[in-house]
PDB file of C-alpha atoms in Angstrom:
ATOM      1  CA  MET A  26      67.269  16.518 -50.604  1.00 45.00           C
ATOM      2  CA  LYS A  27      63.962  18.124 -51.555  1.00 48.00           C
ATOM      3  CA  LYS A  28      65.767  21.185 -52.917  1.00 50.00           C
ATOM      4  CA  THR A  29      68.006  18.985 -55.089  1.00 44.00           C
ATOM      5  CA  TRP A  30      64.954  17.125 -56.412  1.00 49.00           C
ATOM      6  CA  ILE A  31      63.273  20.430 -57.280  1.00 48.00           C
ATOM      7  CA  MET A  32      66.272  21.671 -59.251  1.00 47.00           C
ATOM      8  CA  MET A  33      66.569  18.351 -61.106  1.00 45.00           C
ATOM      9  CA  THR A  34      62.879  18.502 -62.011  1.00 50.00           C
ATOM     10  CA  LEU A  35      63.211  22.051 -63.323  1.00 48.00           C
ATOM     11  CA  ALA A  36      66.283  21.150 -65.356  1.00 45.00           C
ATOM     12  CA  ALA A  37      64.557  18.125 -66.869  1.00 48.00           C
ATOM     13  CA  ALA A  38      61.457  20.138 -67.732  1.00 49.00           C
ATOM     14  CA  ILE A  39      63.453  22.881 -69.426  1.00 46.00           C
ATOM     15  CA  ALA A  40      65.700  20.390 -71.230  1.00 44.00           C
ATOM     16  CA  GLY A  41      62.625  18.625 -72.564  1.00 50.00           C
ATOM     17  CA  THR A  42      61.614  21.766 -74.470  1.00 44.00           C
ATOM     18  CA  VAL A  43      64.938  22.276 -76.250  1.00 44.00           C
ATOM     19  CA  PRO A  44      64.219  20.149 -79.386  1.00 44.00           C
ATOM     20  CA  ALA A  45      61.107  22.234 -80.103  1.00 52.00           C
ATOM     21  CA  MET A  46      62.538  25.680 -79.313  1.00 54.00           C
ATOM     22  CA  ALA A  47      62.103  26.752 -82.960  1.00 54.00           C
ATOM     23  CA  ASP A  48      58.332  26.634 -82.386  1.00 74.00           C
ATOM     24  CA  TRP A  49      58.429  28.840 -79.286  1.00 81.00           C
ATOM     25  CA  THR A  50      57.734  32.563 -79.115  1.00 88.00           C
ATOM     26  CA  GLY A  51      58.553  34.920 -76.293  1.00 91.00           C
ATOM     27  CA  LYS A  52      60.539  37.868 -75.076  1.00 92.00           C
ATOM     28  CA  GLY A  53      63.565  38.720 -72.991  1.00 94.00           C
ATOM     29  CA  GLU A  54      64.074  41.950 -71.080  1.00 94.00           C
ATOM     30  CA  ALA A  55      66.818  43.450 -68.961  1.00 94.00           C
ATOM     31  CA  GLY A  56      67.677  46.675 -67.182  1.00 92.00           C
ATOM     32  CA  ILE A  57      70.635  47.986 -65.210  1.00 82.00           C
ATOM     33  CA  ALA A  58      71.315  51.078 -63.091  1.00 70.00           C
ATOM     34  CA  VAL A  59      74.527  52.427 -61.545  1.00 70.00           C
ATOM     35  CA  ALA A  60      74.705  55.389 -59.124  1.00 63.00           C
ATOM     36  CA  SER A  61      77.772  56.915 -57.470  1.00 63.00           C
ATOM     37  CA  GLY A  62      78.588  59.904 -55.272  1.00 61.00           C
ATOM     38  CA  ASN A  63      76.599  60.138 -52.046  1.00 59.00           C
ATOM     39  CA  THR A  64      75.148  56.668 -52.808  1.00 58.00           C
ATOM     40  CA  ASP A  65      77.026  53.848 -54.495  1.00 71.00           C
ATOM     41  CA  THR A  66      74.381  51.548 -55.955  1.00 78.00           C
ATOM     42  CA  LYS A  67      74.386  48.979 -58.717  1.00 86.00           C
ATOM     43  CA  SER A  68      71.256  47.103 -59.733  1.00 90.00           C
ATOM     44  CA  ALA A  69      70.242  44.716 -62.483  1.00 92.00           C
ATOM     45  CA  ASN A  70      67.148  42.763 -63.366  1.00 92.00           C
ATOM     46  CA  ALA A  71      66.247  40.398 -66.168  1.00 94.00           C
ATOM     47  CA  LYS A  72      63.269  38.347 -67.287  1.00 94.00           C
ATOM     48  CA  ILE A  73      62.589  35.723 -69.953  1.00 94.00           C
ATOM     49  CA  ALA A  74      59.080  34.595 -70.930  1.00 94.00           C
ATOM     50  CA  LEU A  75      58.438  31.830 -73.480  1.00 94.00           C
ATOM     51  CA  GLY A  76      55.280  30.264 -74.892  1.00 93.00           C
ATOM     52  CA  ASN A  77      54.402  27.457 -77.289  1.00 93.00           C
ATOM     53  CA  LYS A  78      51.048  26.297 -78.709  1.00 90.00           C
ATOM     54  CA  HIS A  79      50.312  23.068 -80.558  1.00 87.00           C
ATOM     55  CA  ASP A  80      46.865  21.578 -81.103  1.00 88.00           C
ATOM     56  CA  GLN A  81      45.008  21.949 -77.776  1.00 92.00           C
ATOM     57  CA  TRP A  82      48.175  22.173 -75.673  1.00 94.00           C
ATOM     58  CA  GLU A  83      50.098  25.244 -74.540  1.00 94.00           C
ATOM     59  CA  GLU A  84      53.369  25.562 -72.579  1.00 94.00           C
ATOM     60  CA  LEU A  85      54.496  28.668 -70.696  1.00 94.00           C
ATOM     61  CA  ALA A  86      57.867  29.258 -69.032  1.00 95.00           C
ATOM     62  CA  THR A  87      59.303  32.267 -67.183  1.00 95.00           C
ATOM     63  CA  LEU A  88      62.633  33.019 -65.545  1.00 95.00           C
ATOM     64  CA  ALA A  89      63.318  36.261 -63.655  1.00 94.00           C
ATOM     65  CA  GLY A  90      66.071  37.659 -61.471  1.00 92.00           C
ATOM     66  CA  ASN A  91      66.870  40.837 -59.525  1.00 90.00           C
ATOM     67  CA  TYR A  92      70.178  41.966 -57.985  1.00 90.00           C
ATOM     68  CA  VAL A  93      71.029  45.138 -56.024  1.00 87.00           C
ATOM     69  CA  ARG A  94      74.347  46.112 -54.439  1.00 86.00           C
ATOM     70  CA  THR A  95      74.568  49.243 -52.273  1.00 84.00           C
ATOM     71  CA  ALA A  96      77.762  50.701 -50.758  1.00 78.00           C
ATOM     72  CA  GLY A  97      79.617  47.450 -51.395  1.00 79.00           C
ATOM     73  CA  ASP A  98      76.964  45.204 -49.810  1.00 84.00           C
ATOM     74  CA  THR A  99      74.412  43.040 -51.589  1.00 85.00           C
ATOM     75  CA  THR A 100      70.974  44.293 -50.507  1.00 82.00           C
ATOM     76  CA  ALA A 101      68.709  42.287 -52.844  1.00 85.00           C
ATOM     77  CA  LYS A 102      69.174  39.030 -54.700  1.00 88.00           C
ATOM     78  CA  ARG A 103      66.205  37.056 -55.975  1.00 90.00           C
ATOM     79  CA  TRP A 104      65.439  34.681 -58.808  1.00 92.00           C
ATOM     80  CA  GLU A 105      62.213  32.928 -59.742  1.00 95.00           C
ATOM     81  CA  VAL A 106      61.165  30.309 -62.274  1.00 96.00           C
ATOM     82  CA  GLY A 107      57.660  29.380 -63.390  1.00 95.00           C
ATOM     83  CA  LEU A 108      56.437  26.533 -65.591  1.00 95.00           C
ATOM     84  CA  GLN A 109      52.883  25.837 -66.716  1.00 96.00           C
ATOM     85  CA  GLU A 110      51.256  23.277 -68.991  1.00 95.00           C
ATOM     86  CA  ARG A 111      47.741  23.994 -70.317  1.00 96.00           C
ATOM     87  CA  TYR A 112      45.143  21.889 -72.086  1.00 96.00           C
ATOM     88  CA  ASN A 113      42.379  23.829 -73.836  1.00 95.00           C
ATOM     89  CA  PHE A 114      39.326  21.587 -73.464  1.00 94.00           C
ATOM     90  CA  ALA A 115      36.926  24.361 -74.591  1.00 93.00           C
ATOM     91  CA  PRO A 116      37.381  27.399 -76.894  1.00 90.00           C
ATOM     92  CA  LYS A 117      38.259  29.744 -73.996  1.00 94.00           C
ATOM     93  CA  THR A 118      38.637  27.394 -71.012  1.00 97.00           C
ATOM     94  CA  PHE A 119      41.681  25.343 -70.030  1.00 97.00           C
ATOM     95  CA  TRP A 120      43.089  23.006 -67.407  1.00 97.00           C
ATOM     96  CA  TYR A 121      46.574  23.762 -66.135  1.00 97.00           C
ATOM     97  CA  GLY A 122      49.347  22.229 -64.074  1.00 96.00           C
ATOM     98  CA  GLY A 123      52.122  24.491 -62.881  1.00 95.00           C
ATOM     99  CA  LEU A 124      55.179  25.080 -60.729  1.00 95.00           C
ATOM    100  CA  ARG A 125      56.558  28.277 -59.191  1.00 95.00           C
ATOM    101  CA  TYR A 126      59.895  28.264 -57.362  1.00 96.00           C
ATOM    102  CA  GLU A 127      61.973  31.131 -55.977  1.00 94.00           C
ATOM    103  CA  GLU A 128      64.994  31.907 -53.831  1.00 93.00           C
ATOM    104  CA  ASP A 129      65.142  35.254 -52.043  1.00 89.00           C
ATOM    105  CA  LYS A 130      67.064  35.209 -48.770  1.00 83.00           C
ATOM    106  CA  PHE A 131      66.336  38.917 -48.229  1.00 85.00           C
ATOM    107  CA  SER A 132      62.648  38.025 -47.820  1.00 86.00           C
ATOM    108  CA  GLY A 133      63.479  35.713 -44.902  1.00 86.00           C
ATOM    109  CA  PHE A 134      62.991  32.534 -46.936  1.00 88.00           C
ATOM    110  CA  ASP A 135      65.832  30.320 -48.118  1.00 90.00           C
ATOM    111  CA  HIS A 136      63.439  29.057 -50.784  1.00 92.00           C
ATOM    112  CA  GLN A 137      59.748  28.573 -51.408  1.00 92.00           C
ATOM    113  CA  GLY A 138      57.665  27.008 -54.139  1.00 94.00           C
ATOM    114  CA  VAL A 139      54.188  25.932 -55.161  1.00 96.00           C
ATOM    115  CA  VAL A 140      53.029  23.020 -57.296  1.00 96.00           C
ATOM    116  CA  SER A 141      49.407  23.543 -58.347  1.00 96.00           C
ATOM    117  CA  THR A 142      46.640  22.546 -60.736  1.00 97.00           C
ATOM    118  CA  GLY A 143      43.292  24.079 -61.637  1.00 97.00           C
ATOM    119  CA  VAL A 144      41.199  25.677 -64.371  1.00 98.00           C
ATOM    120  CA  GLY A 145      41.438  28.951 -66.249  1.00 97.00           C
ATOM    121  CA  HIS A 146      39.299  30.996 -68.601  1.00 98.00           C
ATOM    122  CA  LYS A 147      40.073  33.603 -71.268  1.00 96.00           C
ATOM    123  CA  PHE A 148      37.394  36.224 -70.681  1.00 97.00           C
ATOM    124  CA  ILE A 149      38.606  38.510 -73.483  1.00 96.00           C
ATOM    125  CA  ASP A 150      40.952  37.394 -76.244  1.00 94.00           C
ATOM    126  CA  ASN A 151      41.192  39.624 -79.311  1.00 94.00           C
ATOM    127  CA  ASP A 152      43.710  41.781 -81.173  1.00 92.00           C
ATOM    128  CA  THR A 153      43.602  44.650 -78.671  1.00 95.00           C
ATOM    129  CA  THR A 154      42.595  43.172 -75.291  1.00 97.00           C
ATOM    130  CA  HIS A 155      43.485  40.033 -73.361  1.00 97.00           C
ATOM    131  CA  LEU A 156      42.048  39.130 -69.980  1.00 98.00           C
ATOM    132  CA  SER A 157      42.359  35.681 -68.442  1.00 97.00           C
ATOM    133  CA  GLY A 158      41.995  34.255 -64.966  1.00 97.00           C
ATOM    134  CA  GLN A 159      42.700  30.978 -63.241  1.00 98.00           C
ATOM    135  CA  VAL A 160      41.992  29.326 -59.900  1.00 98.00           C
ATOM    136  CA  GLY A 161      43.316  26.119 -58.407  1.00 97.00           C
ATOM    137  CA  LEU A 162      44.673  24.125 -55.507  1.00 97.00           C
ATOM    138  CA  GLY A 163      48.263  23.291 -54.747  1.00 96.00           C
ATOM    139  CA  TYR A 164      51.046  22.244 -52.391  1.00 95.00           C
ATOM    140  CA  LYS A 165      53.379  24.904 -50.987  1.00 95.00           C
ATOM    141  CA  PHE A 166      56.788  24.148 -49.501  1.00 94.00           C
ATOM    142  CA  TYR A 167      59.314  26.507 -47.946  1.00 91.00           C
ATOM    143  CA  LYS A 168      62.297  26.917 -45.666  1.00 91.00           C
ATOM    144  CA  THR A 169      63.008  30.081 -43.689  1.00 88.00           C
ATOM    145  CA  ILE A 170      66.403  31.625 -42.964  1.00 87.00           C
ATOM    146  CA  ALA A 171      67.880  30.824 -39.552  1.00 83.00           C
ATOM    147  CA  THR A 172      68.755  33.802 -37.322  1.00 79.00           C
ATOM    148  CA  PRO A 173      70.692  33.944 -34.016  1.00 77.00           C
ATOM    149  CA  LEU A 174      67.355  33.991 -32.167  1.00 76.00           C
ATOM    150  CA  VAL A 175      65.080  31.925 -34.439  1.00 77.00           C
ATOM    151  CA  PRO A 176      65.980  28.553 -36.011  1.00 81.00           C
ATOM    152  CA  ALA A 177      65.121  27.753 -39.618  1.00 82.00           C
ATOM    153  CA  ASP A 178      61.597  26.480 -40.219  1.00 85.00           C
ATOM    154  CA  LYS A 179      60.991  23.907 -42.946  1.00 90.00           C
ATOM    155  CA  ASN A 180      57.351  23.212 -43.721  1.00 88.00           C
ATOM    156  CA  SER A 181      54.711  22.480 -46.360  1.00 91.00           C
ATOM    157  CA  LYS A 182      50.965  23.029 -46.580  1.00 93.00           C
ATOM    158  CA  VAL A 183      47.945  22.951 -48.886  1.00 96.00           C
ATOM    159  CA  VAL A 184      47.377  26.265 -50.654  1.00 96.00           C
ATOM    160  CA  GLY A 185      44.670  27.865 -52.781  1.00 97.00           C
ATOM    161  CA  VAL A 186      45.929  29.810 -55.798  1.00 97.00           C
ATOM    162  CA  ALA A 187      44.417  32.332 -58.201  1.00 98.00           C
ATOM    163  CA  GLY A 188      45.657  34.739 -60.845  1.00 97.00           C
ATOM    164  CA  LEU A 189      44.647  37.390 -63.365  1.00 97.00           C
ATOM    165  CA  ASP A 190      46.531  38.392 -66.520  1.00 97.00           C
ATOM    166  CA  PHE A 191      45.531  41.526 -68.466  1.00 98.00           C
ATOM    167  CA  ASP A 192      46.929  43.622 -71.294  1.00 97.00           C
ATOM    168  CA  GLN A 193      45.338  46.388 -73.342  1.00 97.00           C
ATOM    169  CA  LYS A 194      46.673  47.811 -76.590  1.00 96.00           C
ATOM    170  CA  LEU A 195      46.352  51.603 -76.528  1.00 96.00           C
ATOM    171  CA  SER A 196      47.859  52.188 -79.961  1.00 95.00           C
ATOM    172  CA  ASP A 197      49.968  50.400 -82.558  1.00 92.00           C
ATOM    173  CA  THR A 198      53.051  51.011 -80.386  1.00 94.00           C
ATOM    174  CA  THR A 199      51.788  51.225 -76.802  1.00 96.00           C
ATOM    175  CA  LYS A 200      50.098  48.836 -74.385  1.00 96.00           C
ATOM    176  CA  VAL A 201      49.443  48.565 -70.655  1.00 98.00           C
ATOM    177  CA  PHE A 202      49.629  45.317 -68.722  1.00 97.00           C
ATOM    178  CA  ASP A 203      48.802  43.986 -65.268  1.00 98.00           C
ATOM    179  CA  LYS A 204      49.520  40.538 -63.851  1.00 97.00           C
ATOM    180  CA  ALA A 205      48.407  39.506 -60.372  1.00 97.00           C
ATOM    181  CA  SER A 206      48.490  36.274 -58.365  1.00 96.00           C
ATOM    182  CA  VAL A 207      47.597  35.166 -54.843  1.00 96.00           C
ATOM    183  CA  GLU A 208      48.438  32.106 -52.734  1.00 96.00           C
ATOM    184  CA  VAL A 209      46.271  31.487 -49.671  1.00 95.00           C
ATOM    185  CA  ALA A 210      47.372  28.954 -47.049  1.00 92.00           C
ATOM    186  CA  SER A 211      46.539  28.365 -43.392  1.00 88.00           C
ATOM    187  CA  GLY A 212      47.977  31.291 -41.428  1.00 85.00           C
ATOM    188  CA  ASN A 213      49.573  32.972 -44.443  1.00 88.00           C
ATOM    189  CA  LYS A 214      48.669  34.801 -47.645  1.00 93.00           C
ATOM    190  CA  PHE A 215      51.069  35.811 -50.420  1.00 94.00           C
ATOM    191  CA  PHE A 216      50.129  38.377 -53.096  1.00 95.00           C
ATOM    192  CA  GLN A 217      52.098  39.790 -55.995  1.00 95.00           C
ATOM    193  CA  ASN A 218      51.133  42.236 -58.726  1.00 96.00           C
ATOM    194  CA  GLU A 219      53.014  43.844 -61.596  1.00 95.00           C
ATOM    195  CA  ILE A 220      51.581  46.735 -63.579  1.00 96.00           C
ATOM    196  CA  GLY A 221      53.339  48.469 -66.420  1.00 96.00           C
ATOM    197  CA  LEU A 222      53.518  50.215 -69.776  1.00 97.00           C
ATOM    198  CA  ALA A 223      55.356  48.966 -72.874  1.00 96.00           C
ATOM    199  CA  VAL A 224      56.258  51.149 -75.880  1.00 96.00           C
ATOM    200  CA  LYS A 225      57.479  49.534 -79.097  1.00 94.00           C
ATOM    201  CA  MET A 226      60.464  51.058 -80.880  1.00 93.00           C
ATOM    202  CA  SER A 227      60.484  48.476 -83.694  1.00 92.00           C
ATOM    203  CA  ASP A 228      58.919  45.118 -84.528  1.00 89.00           C
ATOM    204  CA  ARG A 229      61.178  43.424 -81.984  1.00 91.00           C
ATOM    205  CA  LEU A 230      62.395  46.102 -79.565  1.00 94.00           C
ATOM    206  CA  ALA A 231      60.418  47.933 -76.866  1.00 95.00           C
ATOM    207  CA  LEU A 232      60.865  49.866 -73.624  1.00 94.00           C
ATOM    208  CA  SER A 233      58.965  48.613 -70.580  1.00 94.00           C
ATOM    209  CA  LEU A 234      58.252  50.582 -67.408  1.00 92.00           C
ATOM    210  CA  ALA A 235      56.810  48.470 -64.572  1.00 92.00           C
ATOM    211  CA  TYR A 236      56.040  48.565 -60.852  1.00 91.00           C
ATOM    212  CA  ALA A 237      55.789  45.317 -58.871  1.00 91.00           C
ATOM    213  CA  VAL A 238      54.491  44.693 -55.340  1.00 91.00           C
ATOM    214  CA  ARG A 239      54.976  41.506 -53.302  1.00 92.00           C
ATOM    215  CA  HIS A 240      53.172  41.145 -49.959  1.00 93.00           C
ATOM    216  CA  ASN A 241      53.425  38.326 -47.420  1.00 91.00           C
ATOM    217  CA  THR A 242      51.027  38.549 -44.469  1.00 92.00           C
ATOM    218  CA  ASP A 243      53.254  36.483 -42.154  1.00 88.00           C
ATOM    219  CA  PRO A 244      56.958  36.752 -43.033  1.00 86.00           C
ATOM    220  CA  PRO A 245      59.696  35.370 -40.759  1.00 83.00           C
ATOM    221  CA  ALA A 246      60.472  37.490 -37.686  1.00 81.00           C
ATOM    222  CA  GLY A 247      62.478  40.619 -38.475  1.00 80.00           C
ATOM    223  CA  PHE A 248      61.465  40.850 -42.132  1.00 84.00           C
ATOM    224  CA  LYS A 249      59.050  43.297 -43.736  1.00 87.00           C
ATOM    225  CA  LYS A 250      55.727  42.209 -45.186  1.00 90.00           C
ATOM    226  CA  THR A 251      55.952  44.203 -48.425  1.00 90.00           C
ATOM    227  CA  ASP A 252      58.598  44.522 -51.142  1.00 89.00           C
ATOM    228  CA  THR A 253      58.355  46.773 -54.197  1.00 88.00           C
ATOM    229  CA  LEU A 254      60.392  46.954 -57.392  1.00 87.00           C
ATOM    230  CA  SER A 255      60.358  49.603 -60.139  1.00 88.00           C
ATOM    231  CA  THR A 256      62.006  48.703 -63.445  1.00 90.00           C
ATOM    232  CA  LEU A 257      62.826  50.297 -66.772  1.00 91.00           C
ATOM    233  CA  ASN A 258      63.847  47.565 -69.198  1.00 93.00           C
ATOM    234  CA  LEU A 259      64.771  47.079 -72.824  1.00 94.00           C
ATOM    235  CA  VAL A 260      62.622  44.275 -74.259  1.00 94.00           C
ATOM    236  CA  TYR A 261      63.483  41.996 -77.189  1.00 94.00           C
ATOM    237  CA  GLU A 262      60.613  39.934 -78.619  1.00 90.00           C
ATOM    238  CA  VAL A 263      60.864  36.708 -80.615  1.00 85.00           C
ATOM    239  CA  LYS A 264      57.844  35.977 -82.809  1.00 75.00           C
TER     240      LYS A 264
END
């Protein structure tokens, strides 16, 4: 029931933005790889990031997915959605309310999500450099995958959240970026970081090379603590 409610909430939130989509900016990126011979592997990943500003309000939305199939078997399948509403009550300081939800059964979790609120600050915000951070408190819910030896665990807990978002323009066509976030709950910590390089080929097209790390200090039994993902994507930007 909770999972159905979550999906309905996400659908309603996204649907509510449709009338104003002409005012949104953002980018979409995707990459695919196919290998054959000694190893038969097919992989694909995609990401959409949208943003909208009006008066003192700002909306951010992201949707990402990753799929890998090796030797005829699916070995990775994950998707994640994030929504955030911001209110800028000072020139560089804002309040936010947000939601992160993901499904990744290869991590040992059927699903997990966080609803949070807090404050953020834009430490640097100019034409070449952007650095912002945020900290808050939230509610985390999750359900683990049942195994023959361990039943599924469905739980929720209070969680502290924090994040940093950085990008630096190296030239008119090249920039580096780094985005990190952490969720700290009783008995468990979750950290993810993505660092990368983007090179523009035109006003709207770019190539992006990125490396992402996800680390859970207490995953379900039988699952590894750390996952990594390297991507080479074609990026299309809407201004």
